CSV table of C-alpha atoms in Angstrom, one decimal:
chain,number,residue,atom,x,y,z
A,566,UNK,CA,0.0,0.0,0.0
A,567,UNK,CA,1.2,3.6,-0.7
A,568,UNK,CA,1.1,6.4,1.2
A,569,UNK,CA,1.0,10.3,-0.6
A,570,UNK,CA,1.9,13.8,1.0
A,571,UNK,CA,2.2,15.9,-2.2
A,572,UNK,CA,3.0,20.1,-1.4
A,573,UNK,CA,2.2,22.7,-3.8
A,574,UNK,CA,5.1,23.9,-6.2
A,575,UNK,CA,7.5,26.5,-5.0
A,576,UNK,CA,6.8,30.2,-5.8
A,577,UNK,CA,8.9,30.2,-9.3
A,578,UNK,CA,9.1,26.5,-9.6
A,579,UNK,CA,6.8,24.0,-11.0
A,580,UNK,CA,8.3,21.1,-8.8
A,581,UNK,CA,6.4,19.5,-6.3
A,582,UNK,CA,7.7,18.0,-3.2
A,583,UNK,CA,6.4,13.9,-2.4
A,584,UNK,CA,6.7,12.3,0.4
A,585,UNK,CA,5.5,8.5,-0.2
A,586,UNK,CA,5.2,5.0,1.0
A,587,UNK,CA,5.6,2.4,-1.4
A,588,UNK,CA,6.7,-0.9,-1.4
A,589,UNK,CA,7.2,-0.8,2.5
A,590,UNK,CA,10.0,2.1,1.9
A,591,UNK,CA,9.3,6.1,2.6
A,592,UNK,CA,10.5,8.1,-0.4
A,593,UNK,CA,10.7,12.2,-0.5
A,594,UNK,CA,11.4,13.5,-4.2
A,595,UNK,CA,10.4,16.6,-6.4
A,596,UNK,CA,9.1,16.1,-9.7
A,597,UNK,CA,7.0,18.6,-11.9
A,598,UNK,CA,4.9,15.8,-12.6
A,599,UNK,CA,1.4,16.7,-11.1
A,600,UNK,CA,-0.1,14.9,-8.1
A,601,UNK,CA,-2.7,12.8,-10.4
A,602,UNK,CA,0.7,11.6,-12.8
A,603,UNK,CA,2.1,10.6,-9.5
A,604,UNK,CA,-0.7,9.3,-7.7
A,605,UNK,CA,-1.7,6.5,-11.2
A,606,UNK,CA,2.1,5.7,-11.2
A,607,UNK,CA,2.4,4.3,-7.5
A,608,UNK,CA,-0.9,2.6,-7.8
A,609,UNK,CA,0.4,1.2,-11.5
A,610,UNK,CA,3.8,-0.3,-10.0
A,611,UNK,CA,2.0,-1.5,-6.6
A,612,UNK,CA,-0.8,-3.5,-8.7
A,613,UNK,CA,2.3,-5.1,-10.6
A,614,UNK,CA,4.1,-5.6,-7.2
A,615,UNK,CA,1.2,-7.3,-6.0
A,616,UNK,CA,1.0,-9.4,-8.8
A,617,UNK,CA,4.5,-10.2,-9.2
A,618,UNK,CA,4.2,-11.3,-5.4
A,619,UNK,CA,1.9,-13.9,-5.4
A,620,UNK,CA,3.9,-15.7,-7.8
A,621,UNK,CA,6.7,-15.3,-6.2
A,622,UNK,CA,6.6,-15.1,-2.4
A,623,UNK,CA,9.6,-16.5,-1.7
A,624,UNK,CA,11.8,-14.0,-3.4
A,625,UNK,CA,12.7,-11.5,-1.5
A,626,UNK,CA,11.4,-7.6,-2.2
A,627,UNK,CA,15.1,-6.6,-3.6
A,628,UNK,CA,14.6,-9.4,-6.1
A,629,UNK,CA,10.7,-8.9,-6.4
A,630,UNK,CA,12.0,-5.2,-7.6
A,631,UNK,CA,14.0,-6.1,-9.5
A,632,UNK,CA,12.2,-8.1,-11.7
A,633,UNK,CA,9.7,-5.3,-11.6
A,634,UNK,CA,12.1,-3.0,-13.0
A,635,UNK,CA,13.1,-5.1,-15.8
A,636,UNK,CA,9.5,-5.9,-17.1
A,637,UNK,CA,8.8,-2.1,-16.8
A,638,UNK,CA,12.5,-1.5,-19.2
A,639,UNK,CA,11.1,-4.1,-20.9
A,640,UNK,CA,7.6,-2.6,-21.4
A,641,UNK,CA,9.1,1.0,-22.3
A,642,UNK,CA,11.5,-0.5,-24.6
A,643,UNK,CA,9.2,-2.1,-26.7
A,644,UNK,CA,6.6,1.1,-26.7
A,645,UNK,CA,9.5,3.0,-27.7
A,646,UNK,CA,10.3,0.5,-30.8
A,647,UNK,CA,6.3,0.9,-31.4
A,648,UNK,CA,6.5,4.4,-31.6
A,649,UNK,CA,9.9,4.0,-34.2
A,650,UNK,CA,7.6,1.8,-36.4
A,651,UNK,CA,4.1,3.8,-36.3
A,652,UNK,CA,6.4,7.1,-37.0
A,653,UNK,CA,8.6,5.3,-40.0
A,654,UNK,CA,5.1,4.5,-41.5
A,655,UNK,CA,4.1,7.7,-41.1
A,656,UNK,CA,7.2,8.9,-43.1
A,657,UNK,CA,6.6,6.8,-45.7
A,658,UNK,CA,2.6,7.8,-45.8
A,659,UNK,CA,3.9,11.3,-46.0
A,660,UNK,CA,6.2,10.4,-48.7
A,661,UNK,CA,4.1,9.0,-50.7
A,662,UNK,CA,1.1,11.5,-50.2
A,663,UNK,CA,3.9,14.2,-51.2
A,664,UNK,CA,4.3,12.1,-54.5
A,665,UNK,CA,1.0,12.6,-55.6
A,666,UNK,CA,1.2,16.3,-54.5
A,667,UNK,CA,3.3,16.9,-57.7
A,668,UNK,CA,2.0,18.4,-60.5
A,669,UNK,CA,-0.3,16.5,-62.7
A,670,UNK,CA,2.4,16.3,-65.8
A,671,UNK,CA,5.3,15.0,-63.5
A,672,UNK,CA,3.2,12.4,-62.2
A,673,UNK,CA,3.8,8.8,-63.4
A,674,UNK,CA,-0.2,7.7,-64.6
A,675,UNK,CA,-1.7,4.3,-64.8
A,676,UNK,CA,-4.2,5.5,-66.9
A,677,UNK,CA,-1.6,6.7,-70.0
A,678,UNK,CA,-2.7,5.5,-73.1
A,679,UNK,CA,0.3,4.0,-75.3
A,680,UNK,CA,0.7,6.8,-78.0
A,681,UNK,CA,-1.5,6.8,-80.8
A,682,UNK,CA,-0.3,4.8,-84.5
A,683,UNK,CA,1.6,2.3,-82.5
């Protein structure tokens, strides 16, 4: 279970102090990341620690985090390589939709008609 004390940002800052309890351990940090952002990532990483537990009580929690920590690299590591792929497909939609931008008598057609007398 996780605990919250969120302040409000310094005057001139957007950082925001926290002062949590997760995973058994009390954490302070600032972050400009707003209390909500914060508040859906404990519960996100607690859900999984919960999960990950019951499969594997006997492991201790440094090794119970740690395994979190590689399925969450894992996880971002793969969304990134999603996010390579859906942007080189948008290159190449782009590409092609600036291809058919040209003008009409420097486009290739596949409606030409071979030239007449031949």
């Amino acid at each position: 279970m996780w605990t919250q004390t969120a302040t409000d940002p310094e005057p001139n800052c957007d950082m925001h102090s926290y002062h949590l309890n997760v995973f058994e351990l009390d954490i302070s940090f600032k972050t400009e990341a707003d209390p909500t952002r914060v508040e859906n990532a404990c519960a996100y990483v607690e859900s999984l620690y919960r999960n990950l537990k019951l499969h594997g009580n006997h492991l201790g929690r440094d090794r119970l985090l740690t395994i979190l920590i590689l399925g969450l690299a894992d996880d971002l590591l793969q969304l990134r390589q999603r996010g390579t792929d859906a942007q080189a497909r948008l290159n190449t939609l782009l590409q092609r939709i600036e291809k058919n931008d040209a003008p009409l008598e420097s486009r290739e057609s596949i409606m030409e008609f071979p030239p007449r007398g031949v």
